[in-house]
Short mmCIF file of C-alpha atoms in Angstrom, two decimals:
data_model
loop_
_atom_site.label_atom_id
_atom_site.label_comp_id
_atom_site.label_asym_id
_atom_site.label_seq_id
_atom_site.Cartn_x
_atom_site.Cartn_y
_atom_site.Cartn_z
CA ASP R 1 27.02 39.51 42.57
CA GLY R 2 24.27 41.44 41.07
CA GLY R 3 24.91 44.99 40.06
CA ILE R 4 25.62 47.42 37.41
CA THR R 5 28.35 48.09 35.65
CA GLN R 6 29.78 50.52 33.64
CA SER R 7 32.73 50.60 31.35
CA PRO R 8 35.31 52.19 30.52
CA LYS R 9 35.80 54.12 34.09
CA TYR R 10 37.67 57.19 31.89
CA LEU R 11 37.51 57.39 28.12
CA PHE R 12 39.59 60.03 26.02
CA ARG R 13 38.56 60.78 22.41
CA LYS R 14 39.36 63.50 19.98
CA GLU R 15 36.63 65.60 18.60
CA GLY R 16 34.78 64.65 15.65
CA GLN R 17 35.02 60.97 16.90
CA ASN R 18 31.65 58.93 17.82
CA VAL R 19 31.97 57.07 21.28
CA THR R 20 30.02 54.46 22.73
CA LEU R 21 29.67 54.04 26.58
CA SER R 22 28.72 50.68 27.94
CA CYS R 23 26.07 49.86 30.49
CA GLU R 24 25.27 46.28 31.79
CA GLN R 25 23.15 44.94 34.83
CA ASN R 26 22.49 41.70 36.11
CA LEU R 27 19.66 43.06 38.50
CA ASN R 28 16.72 41.87 35.79
CA HIS R 29 15.75 45.30 35.78
CA ASP R 30 13.14 46.51 32.96
CA ALA R 31 14.12 49.89 33.32
CA MET R 32 18.02 51.45 32.08
CA TYR R 33 18.58 55.40 32.35
CA TRP R 34 21.41 57.13 31.24
CA TYR R 35 22.14 60.80 32.77
CA ARG R 36 25.18 63.47 32.15
CA GLN R 37 26.47 65.37 34.88
CA ASP R 38 28.65 68.41 34.68
CA PRO R 39 29.71 70.80 37.73
CA GLY R 40 26.73 72.37 39.33
CA GLN R 41 24.10 70.98 37.32
CA GLY R 42 23.01 67.75 38.94
CA LEU R 43 21.82 64.98 36.78
CA ARG R 44 20.45 65.72 33.38
CA LEU R 45 18.27 62.97 31.79
CA ILE R 46 19.65 62.01 28.12
CA TYR R 47 17.57 58.71 27.30
CA TYR R 48 15.83 55.83 29.24
CA SER R 49 14.19 52.63 28.51
CA GLN R 50 11.31 51.21 30.22
CA ILE R 51 11.23 47.78 28.01
CA VAL R 52 13.39 46.18 25.46
CA ASN R 53 13.57 47.60 22.27
CA ASP R 54 11.81 50.82 23.25
CA PHE R 55 13.27 54.23 24.70
CA GLN R 56 12.20 57.63 25.23
CA LYS R 57 14.30 60.80 24.75
CA GLY R 58 15.09 62.57 27.81
CA ASP R 59 15.68 66.09 28.76
CA ILE R 60 19.15 66.56 26.71
CA ALA R 61 19.16 64.03 23.74
CA GLU R 62 20.57 65.80 20.93
CA GLY R 63 23.77 64.49 20.11
CA TYR R 64 23.05 61.14 22.01
CA SER R 65 21.88 57.86 20.54
CA VAL R 66 20.79 54.56 22.21
CA SER R 67 19.67 51.01 22.01
CA ARG R 68 17.88 48.14 23.89
CA GLU R 69 18.52 45.09 22.01
CA LYS R 70 18.95 43.48 25.61
CA LYS R 71 17.02 43.58 28.40
CA GLU R 72 20.96 43.69 30.43
CA SER R 73 22.52 46.16 28.23
CA PHE R 74 21.86 49.75 27.48
CA PRO R 75 24.64 51.23 25.75
CA LEU R 76 25.13 55.08 24.81
CA THR R 77 26.69 56.67 21.77
CA VAL R 78 28.36 60.13 21.82
CA THR R 79 27.79 61.14 18.74
CA SER R 80 30.20 64.07 16.90
CA ALA R 81 27.08 66.01 16.68
CA GLN R 82 27.23 66.54 20.84
CA LYS R 83 28.82 69.86 21.01
CA ASN R 84 30.09 69.64 24.54
CA PRO R 85 30.73 65.87 25.41
CA THR R 86 33.19 66.21 28.03
CA ALA R 87 31.16 65.02 31.00
CA PHE R 88 30.41 62.46 33.52
CA TYR R 89 28.31 59.94 32.77
CA LEU R 90 25.94 58.00 34.94
CA CYS R 91 23.56 54.77 33.99
CA ALA R 92 20.95 53.34 36.47
CA SER R 93 18.82 50.58 36.50
CA ARG R 94 15.45 49.64 38.38
CA GLY R 95 12.61 47.46 38.66
CA LEU R 96 9.26 49.53 38.39
CA TRP R 97 8.62 53.24 38.89
CA TYR R 98 8.63 54.37 42.45
CA THR R 99 11.21 51.82 43.61
CA GLU R 100 14.70 52.76 43.90
CA ALA R 101 17.38 53.06 40.63
CA PHE R 102 20.92 51.43 41.35
CA PHE R 103 23.74 53.30 39.80
CA GLY R 104 27.00 52.50 37.75
CA GLN R 105 30.16 54.02 38.96
CA GLY R 106 30.10 56.44 36.01
CA THR R 107 32.46 56.94 33.21
CA ARG R 108 34.06 60.14 32.64
CA LEU R 109 34.80 61.14 29.18
CA THR R 110 36.71 63.66 27.68
CA VAL R 111 37.17 65.11 24.40
CA VAL R 112 40.09 66.77 23.25
CA SER A 1 14.27 70.89 32.57
CA GLN A 2 14.52 70.12 35.83
CA GLU A 3 11.55 70.95 37.94
CA LEU A 4 13.08 69.80 41.43
CA GLU A 5 14.92 72.63 43.22
CA GLN A 6 17.18 71.93 46.05
CA SER A 7 18.42 74.60 48.72
CA PRO A 8 21.33 75.34 49.74
CA GLN A 9 23.32 74.70 46.41
CA SER A 10 25.90 74.19 48.62
CA LEU A 11 26.69 73.94 52.77
CA ILE A 12 29.68 74.30 55.31
CA VAL A 13 29.14 73.17 58.56
CA GLN A 14 31.20 72.43 61.55
CA GLU A 15 31.21 68.71 62.68
CA GLY A 16 28.48 68.07 65.44
CA LYS A 17 26.29 70.75 63.80
CA ASN A 18 22.79 69.61 62.47
CA LEU A 19 21.72 70.42 59.17
CA THR A 20 18.70 70.29 56.63
CA ILE A 21 18.53 70.47 52.93
CA ASN A 22 15.57 71.28 50.80
CA CYS A 23 13.80 69.67 47.96
CA THR A 24 10.57 71.37 46.33
CA SER A 25 8.53 70.94 43.26
CA SER A 26 5.94 72.82 41.95
CA LYS A 27 3.74 69.42 41.09
CA THR A 28 2.78 66.74 43.29
CA LEU A 29 5.33 64.33 44.00
CA TYR A 30 4.47 60.45 43.73
CA GLY A 31 7.86 58.97 44.35
CA LEU A 32 10.72 61.26 46.17
CA TYR A 33 13.72 59.81 46.28
CA TRP A 34 17.14 61.16 48.17
CA TYR A 35 20.58 59.88 47.17
CA LYS A 36 24.17 60.33 48.13
CA GLN A 37 27.20 61.03 45.93
CA LYS A 38 31.20 61.30 46.45
CA TYR A 39 32.70 63.20 43.67
CA GLY A 40 33.44 61.26 40.78
CA GLU A 41 31.42 58.22 41.97
CA GLY A 42 28.12 56.37 41.53
CA LEU A 43 25.17 57.53 43.49
CA ILE A 44 24.22 55.64 46.77
CA PHE A 45 20.49 55.06 47.56
CA LEU A 46 19.73 56.84 51.00
CA MET A 47 15.63 56.69 51.48
CA MET A 48 12.29 56.93 49.27
CA LEU A 49 9.01 58.50 50.05
CA GLN A 50 5.95 58.09 48.64
CA LYS A 51 3.36 59.19 51.20
CA GLY A 52 2.25 62.64 52.28
CA GLY A 53 3.61 63.26 56.06
CA GLU A 54 5.60 60.14 55.71
CA GLU A 55 8.88 60.20 57.63
CA LYS A 56 12.29 57.79 57.58
CA SER A 57 15.02 57.73 59.28
CA HIS A 58 18.56 55.98 59.33
CA GLU A 59 21.27 56.32 61.54
CA LYS A 60 21.59 60.34 61.93
CA ILE A 61 19.64 61.02 58.82
CA THR A 62 15.98 61.50 58.49
CA ALA A 63 13.97 62.40 55.42
CA LYS A 64 10.41 63.74 55.62
CA LEU A 65 7.65 64.32 52.68
CA ASP A 66 5.11 67.19 53.34
CA GLU A 67 1.21 66.48 53.50
CA LYS A 68 1.04 68.40 50.36
CA LYS A 69 3.65 66.07 48.85
CA GLN A 70 5.76 68.98 47.31
CA GLN A 71 8.50 69.45 49.53
CA SER A 72 10.78 67.02 51.06
CA SER A 73 13.76 67.52 53.57
CA LEU A 74 16.97 65.71 54.57
CA HIS A 75 17.98 66.56 57.84
CA ILE A 76 21.46 65.11 59.39
CA THR A 77 22.31 65.20 63.16
CA ALA A 78 25.60 65.94 64.37
CA SER A 79 26.86 66.07 61.45
CA GLN A 80 30.33 64.18 60.85
CA PRO A 81 32.81 64.34 57.85
CA SER A 82 31.91 60.94 56.59
CA HIS A 83 28.53 62.84 56.03
CA ALA A 84 30.15 64.98 53.50
CA GLY A 85 29.37 64.80 49.70
CA ILE A 86 26.99 65.93 47.02
CA TYR A 87 22.92 65.28 48.01
CA LEU A 88 20.65 64.67 45.27
CA CYS A 89 16.69 64.17 45.48
CA GLY A 90 14.76 62.43 42.76
CA ALA A 91 11.28 61.99 41.56
CA ASP A 92 9.19 60.14 39.27
CA LYS A 93 7.85 62.10 36.42
CA GLN A 94 5.02 60.98 33.84
CA GLY A 95 6.77 60.30 30.13
CA ARG A 96 5.43 59.56 26.89
CA GLY A 97 2.78 56.96 27.44
CA SER A 98 2.97 54.85 30.50
CA ASN A 99 6.63 55.28 30.85
CA TYR A 100 7.95 57.00 33.99
CA LYS A 101 11.18 59.14 33.79
CA LEU A 102 13.52 59.67 37.19
CA THR A 103 14.69 63.14 37.41
CA PHE A 104 16.95 64.93 39.91
CA GLY A 105 17.67 68.18 41.57
CA LYS A 106 21.25 69.94 40.97
CA GLY A 107 22.39 68.75 44.42
CA THR A 108 23.65 70.01 47.42
CA LEU A 109 27.33 70.24 48.22
CA LEU A 110 28.02 69.44 51.90
CA THR A 111 31.39 70.02 53.47
CA VAL A 112 31.74 68.91 57.05
CA ASN A 113 34.62 70.63 58.89
CA PRO A 114 36.61 68.54 61.17
#
């Protein structure tokens, strides 16, 4: 089945450690997005990529890094520089602009 | 920064009542999307609007985009407990170069009491 998969669903890390969240899609979509969701904040854009080997910062990119080496994959690394990493992270993909985006089920990251 | 304002932030209605959620932008909207989210889950696409004055319906949910393309509304008729969740509006915004980023409002939390 076609879709977008995020893993793992829950992730726990110690403060000061980097952690990488996985996002894979088999929808042949060019564009991929990473969002962070905190209670009462809606979705805030971290990074987005329109094409392989190219990506742009979103509204809250500090403390995060991404790569887009393959069309299907857009992993997000939460670095130790991110001051408040505990949040719900959502990945999305879509074909072109002005088309609907498909979302993964999210990864809940807890840093202790 | 988020430029989509949603209202109300939260809404509690009795089952069977109608309700409306609004999404307002200071800039012209070229692609407006409505999504629904259950807590702790991904977003489910509801509808997309592009043209001024456009209106779309799916089951008991109707979305409209005003003629100026700066405001959209989502109307639910005869609400049911299954309508409960977070409703988010999203819009395309031009980023660097020819890239378009998809940004969202803060969402509206809907509770439907039986």
